[in-house]
Short mmCIF file of C-alpha atoms in Angstrom, two decimals:
data_model
loop_
_atom_site.label_atom_id
_atom_site.label_comp_id
_atom_site.label_asym_id
_atom_site.label_seq_id
_atom_site.Cartn_x
_atom_site.Cartn_y
_atom_site.Cartn_z
CA ALA M 755 -10.04 -13.43 -29.72
CA GLY M 756 -10.40 -9.63 -30.00
CA LEU M 757 -7.91 -6.87 -29.43
CA ALA M 758 -6.38 -6.35 -25.99
CA VAL M 759 -7.37 -3.14 -24.23
CA VAL M 760 -4.34 -0.96 -23.54
CA HIS M 761 -4.18 0.24 -19.93
CA PRO M 762 -1.64 2.61 -18.43
CA VAL M 763 1.50 0.75 -17.42
CA ILE M 764 1.55 0.25 -13.65
CA GLY M 765 4.85 1.17 -12.01
CA ILE M 766 5.69 -0.54 -8.73
CA LEU M 767 8.40 1.05 -6.61
CA GLY M 768 9.26 -1.93 -4.45
CA GLY M 769 11.89 -4.00 -2.74
CA MET M 770 10.82 -2.81 0.73
CA GLY M 771 10.92 -5.74 1.20
CA PRO M 772 10.93 -8.18 -1.72
CA ALA M 773 8.30 -10.54 -0.25
CA ALA M 774 5.96 -7.60 0.32
CA THR M 775 6.45 -6.47 -3.29
CA ALA M 776 5.64 -9.96 -4.57
CA ASP M 777 2.54 -10.04 -2.35
CA PHE M 778 1.45 -6.66 -3.71
CA TYR M 779 1.76 -7.68 -7.35
CA SER M 780 -0.11 -10.90 -6.61
CA LYS M 781 -2.94 -8.84 -5.15
CA ILE M 782 -3.02 -6.61 -8.24
CA VAL M 783 -3.41 -9.71 -10.41
CA ARG M 784 -6.25 -11.05 -8.24
CA ALA M 785 -7.98 -7.66 -8.14
CA THR M 786 -7.99 -7.29 -11.93
CA PRO M 787 -11.26 -8.19 -13.69
CA ALA M 788 -9.64 -10.39 -16.33
CA LEU M 789 -10.71 -13.46 -18.28
CA ARG M 790 -7.41 -13.89 -20.13
CA ASP M 791 -3.81 -12.75 -19.99
CA GLN M 792 -4.43 -9.85 -22.37
CA ASP M 793 -7.02 -8.29 -20.02
CA HIS M 794 -4.36 -7.50 -17.41
CA PRO M 795 -2.56 -4.16 -17.40
CA GLN M 796 1.15 -4.12 -18.08
CA ALA M 797 3.40 -3.58 -15.06
CA LEU M 798 6.97 -2.55 -14.37
CA ILE M 799 8.46 -3.56 -11.03
CA TRP M 800 11.55 -1.76 -9.76
CA SER M 801 12.49 -3.84 -6.73
CA ASP M 802 15.42 -2.21 -4.96
CA PRO M 803 16.15 -3.83 -1.59
CA SER M 804 19.23 -1.59 -1.23
CA ILE M 805 17.03 1.43 -0.44
CA PRO M 806 18.13 2.60 3.04
CA ASP M 807 15.98 1.52 5.96
CA ARG M 808 13.10 3.95 6.31
CA THR M 809 12.63 3.57 10.06
CA SER M 810 16.33 4.11 10.75
CA ALA M 811 16.29 7.24 8.61
CA LEU M 812 13.29 8.67 10.45
CA ALA M 813 15.06 8.00 13.76
CA GLY M 814 18.17 9.80 12.52
CA ASP M 815 20.19 6.59 12.68
CA GLY M 816 20.66 5.93 8.98
CA PRO M 817 20.98 7.49 5.51
CA HIS M 818 18.05 9.29 3.94
CA PRO M 819 16.20 7.06 1.44
CA GLY M 820 14.53 9.93 -0.44
CA PRO M 821 17.07 10.26 -3.29
CA GLN M 822 17.05 6.52 -4.00
CA LEU M 823 13.25 6.37 -3.88
CA ALA M 824 13.08 9.32 -6.28
CA ASP M 825 15.59 7.64 -8.59
CA GLY M 826 13.48 4.48 -8.65
CA ALA M 827 10.39 6.51 -9.52
CA ARG M 828 12.23 8.20 -12.40
CA ARG M 829 13.36 4.81 -13.71
CA LEU M 830 9.74 3.65 -13.76
CA GLU M 831 8.60 6.80 -15.54
CA ARG M 832 11.36 6.48 -18.14
CA GLY M 833 10.35 2.86 -18.62
CA GLY M 834 6.85 3.91 -19.59
CA ALA M 835 4.88 3.73 -16.35
CA GLY M 836 1.72 5.81 -16.34
CA LEU M 837 1.26 5.70 -12.58
CA ILE M 838 3.28 4.56 -9.57
CA ALA M 839 2.42 2.65 -6.42
CA VAL M 840 4.76 2.27 -3.45
CA PRO M 841 3.98 -0.89 -1.45
CA CYS M 842 5.75 0.28 1.71
CA ASN M 843 3.90 2.19 4.42
CA THR M 844 6.96 3.79 6.02
CA ALA M 845 8.24 4.99 2.63
CA HIS M 846 5.19 7.24 2.52
CA ALA M 847 7.00 9.51 4.96
CA PHE M 848 9.07 10.40 1.88
CA LEU M 849 6.19 10.43 -0.60
CA ALA M 850 6.54 14.13 -1.40
CA GLU M 851 10.08 13.51 -2.68
CA ILE M 852 8.86 10.66 -4.87
CA GLN M 853 6.00 12.73 -6.27
CA ALA M 854 8.28 15.68 -6.98
CA ALA M 855 10.64 13.47 -9.00
CA VAL M 856 8.10 12.47 -11.66
CA ASP M 857 5.30 13.88 -13.77
CA ILE M 858 2.96 10.90 -13.38
CA PRO M 859 0.55 10.16 -10.51
CA VAL M 860 1.92 8.46 -7.39
CA LEU M 861 -0.82 6.85 -5.35
CA ASN M 862 -1.00 7.42 -1.58
CA MET M 863 -1.57 4.13 0.22
CA ILE M 864 -2.16 5.81 3.58
CA GLU M 865 -4.97 8.03 2.29
CA GLU M 866 -6.48 5.22 0.23
CA THR M 867 -6.61 3.09 3.38
CA ARG M 868 -8.21 5.87 5.41
CA ASP M 869 -10.87 6.35 2.77
CA ARG M 870 -11.65 2.63 2.68
CA VAL M 871 -11.97 2.43 6.46
CA ILE M 872 -14.39 5.38 6.55
CA GLU M 873 -16.41 4.21 3.53
CA ASP M 874 -16.79 0.69 4.94
CA GLY M 875 -17.87 1.97 8.37
CA LEU M 876 -15.20 0.00 10.23
CA VAL M 877 -14.81 2.49 13.09
CA PRO M 878 -18.17 2.79 14.90
CA ALA M 879 -16.30 3.61 18.11
CA ARG M 880 -14.15 6.19 16.23
CA LYS M 881 -11.01 4.24 17.12
CA ILE M 882 -8.80 1.99 15.04
CA ALA M 883 -5.64 0.13 16.01
CA LEU M 884 -2.41 0.31 14.05
CA LEU M 885 0.27 -2.34 13.60
CA ALA M 886 3.26 -0.78 11.86
CA THR M 887 6.97 -0.12 11.98
CA LEU M 888 8.21 2.23 14.65
CA GLY M 889 9.03 4.65 11.82
CA THR M 890 5.42 4.75 10.61
CA VAL M 891 4.18 5.15 14.18
CA ARG M 892 6.61 7.96 15.02
CA ALA M 893 5.98 9.75 11.71
CA ARG M 894 2.26 9.64 12.60
CA LEU M 895 1.38 8.86 9.00
CA TYR M 896 -1.94 7.25 9.83
CA GLN M 897 -2.68 9.58 12.74
CA HIS M 898 -2.40 12.60 10.42
CA ALA M 899 -4.47 10.90 7.71
CA PHE M 900 -7.33 10.09 10.09
CA ALA M 901 -7.24 13.35 12.05
CA ARG M 902 -9.74 15.18 9.84
CA SER M 903 -12.13 12.24 10.09
CA GLY M 904 -12.23 12.39 13.87
CA VAL M 905 -10.88 8.86 14.22
CA GLU M 906 -8.30 8.05 16.89
CA VAL M 907 -5.45 5.79 15.80
CA VAL M 908 -4.33 3.60 18.69
CA VAL M 909 -0.80 2.19 18.69
CA PRO M 910 0.64 -0.58 20.88
CA PRO M 911 2.60 0.18 24.05
CA ALA M 912 6.37 -0.18 23.76
CA SER M 913 6.43 -3.80 24.92
CA LEU M 914 3.92 -4.89 22.27
CA GLN M 915 5.51 -2.68 19.59
CA GLU M 916 8.65 -4.77 20.04
CA ARG M 917 6.62 -7.86 19.08
CA VAL M 918 5.36 -6.09 15.96
CA ALA M 919 8.93 -5.21 14.97
CA GLU M 920 10.02 -8.80 15.58
CA ALA M 921 7.16 -10.11 13.43
CA ILE M 922 8.17 -7.79 10.58
CA ALA M 923 11.77 -8.98 10.86
CA CYS M 924 10.58 -12.60 10.75
CA VAL M 925 8.78 -12.04 7.44
CA LYS M 926 11.76 -10.21 5.95
CA SER M 927 14.04 -13.12 6.77
CA ASP M 928 11.54 -15.93 6.03
CA ALA M 929 8.03 -15.15 4.78
CA SER M 930 6.81 -18.58 5.89
CA ASP M 931 7.96 -18.20 9.51
CA ALA M 932 4.87 -19.04 11.61
CA ARG M 933 6.34 -17.19 14.57
CA ALA M 934 5.42 -13.87 12.93
CA GLY M 935 1.72 -14.67 13.08
CA GLU M 936 1.98 -15.86 16.67
CA LEU M 937 3.63 -12.62 17.75
CA LEU M 938 0.96 -10.50 16.07
CA ALA M 939 -1.93 -12.57 17.41
CA SER M 940 -0.98 -11.59 20.96
CA VAL M 941 -0.91 -7.90 20.03
CA VAL M 942 -4.28 -8.09 18.27
CA ALA M 943 -5.76 -9.84 21.29
CA ALA M 944 -4.65 -6.94 23.49
CA PHE M 945 -6.39 -4.45 21.18
CA PHE M 946 -9.55 -6.58 21.24
CA ALA M 947 -9.51 -6.58 25.04
CA ASP M 948 -9.48 -2.76 24.90
CA GLY M 949 -12.70 -2.73 22.89
CA ILE M 950 -11.25 -1.85 19.48
CA ASP M 951 -13.13 -3.15 16.43
CA ALA M 952 -10.53 -3.03 13.65
CA VAL M 953 -6.79 -2.97 13.11
CA ILE M 954 -4.69 -1.67 10.21
CA ALA M 955 -1.89 -3.98 9.10
CA GLY M 956 0.22 -0.90 8.40
CA CYS M 957 3.43 -2.52 7.19
CA THR M 958 3.44 -4.53 3.96
CA GLU M 959 5.06 -7.51 5.71
CA LEU M 960 2.21 -7.73 8.22
CA PRO M 961 -0.57 -9.04 5.95
CA ILE M 962 1.78 -11.88 5.02
CA ALA M 963 2.25 -12.71 8.71
CA LEU M 964 -1.43 -12.31 9.62
CA ALA M 965 -2.43 -14.69 6.82
CA GLN M 966 -0.86 -17.43 8.95
CA VAL M 967 -3.30 -16.79 11.81
CA SER M 968 -6.44 -18.92 11.53
CA ALA M 969 -8.83 -16.65 13.43
CA LEU M 970 -8.56 -13.08 14.63
CA PRO M 971 -11.10 -11.28 16.83
CA LEU M 972 -10.79 -7.98 14.93
CA GLN M 973 -11.46 -6.82 11.40
CA VAL M 974 -8.05 -6.52 9.71
CA VAL M 975 -7.58 -3.74 7.17
CA ASP M 976 -4.89 -4.63 4.62
CA PRO M 977 -3.38 -1.49 3.03
CA THR M 978 -1.55 -3.66 0.49
CA GLN M 979 -4.90 -4.96 -0.76
CA VAL M 980 -6.39 -1.47 -0.69
CA LEU M 981 -3.50 -0.11 -2.76
CA ALA M 982 -3.72 -3.00 -5.22
CA GLU M 983 -7.41 -2.28 -5.78
CA ALA M 984 -6.69 1.45 -6.14
CA VAL M 985 -4.06 0.72 -8.80
CA VAL M 986 -6.52 -1.41 -10.76
CA ARG M 987 -9.21 1.26 -10.36
CA GLU M 988 -6.92 3.98 -11.69
CA ALA M 989 -5.62 1.86 -14.56
CA PHE M 990 -9.11 0.97 -15.73
CA ALA M 991 -10.46 4.49 -15.11
CA SER M 992 -7.80 5.91 -17.42
CA THR M 993 -8.75 3.37 -20.08
CA ASP M 994 -12.46 4.12 -19.72
CA ALA M 995 -11.84 7.87 -19.92
CA ASP M 996 -9.71 7.44 -23.02
CA SER M 997 -12.35 5.24 -24.64
CA ALA M 998 -15.05 7.78 -23.84
CA HIS M 999 -12.93 10.57 -25.30
CA ARG M 1000 -12.32 8.65 -28.51
CA SER M 1001 -16.00 7.68 -28.77
CA GLY M 1002 -17.00 11.31 -28.30
CA ALA M 1003 -14.54 12.40 -30.98
CA THR M 1004 -15.98 9.87 -33.40
CA VAL M 1005 -19.53 11.12 -32.79
CA GLN M 1006 -18.47 14.72 -33.34
CA LYS M 1007 -16.81 13.83 -36.63
CA GLY M 1008 -19.96 12.05 -37.74
CA VAL M 1009 -22.10 15.09 -36.95
CA ALA M 1010 -19.73 17.41 -38.78
CA ALA M 1011 -19.78 15.18 -41.82
#
């Protein structure tokens, strides 16, 4: 059967919310080029739904989640994780605190998504729509990420943002609630009417909701999928680099001999 290749252990700092974390891990599994169980990288999931609400914290209406996020990252590192992914867009407003808490890489979902959008040429009109929590919108996470690329990030007006928030709440309470998809479909239709070509599903509950919609007029960018593919890329890149290093060392020993 052959020996299993050892990849860095993937650490998932999740629970924001639990359904989104499960969706993220499922996407990692599907993104992994594996023929058997042993081809998959090992993973540690720290799912902590008690982490304070990120949007409330950014609005000044709730406790700061940074310390608890940092604690979760340290738990993953102590458990043997070689890299960390955070499948929560709004939590990236506190990414610096997470990164400062550990000595292993913490991937940036916002920047990975920006890079994918640019590389795939999804913004010919230099505009992209954003569906996200009010916290992500107000923190301008995607706006800042795209600024250097000259791409305008368009957010819904207040009335439509309320529908986005309601859709997110629907998924958090019942991931199979079809009402979430219906709410988002009306928002996406409004973006399409404004001539926008693509939309970022910038909250990890939103891809779950949008999967319930049979046809959408815009290209949907799924940051959860982008992050899952980035995790797999990094895990396999580390393995390839280690293999190359060991192969090089073997050659050098042979020459010396």
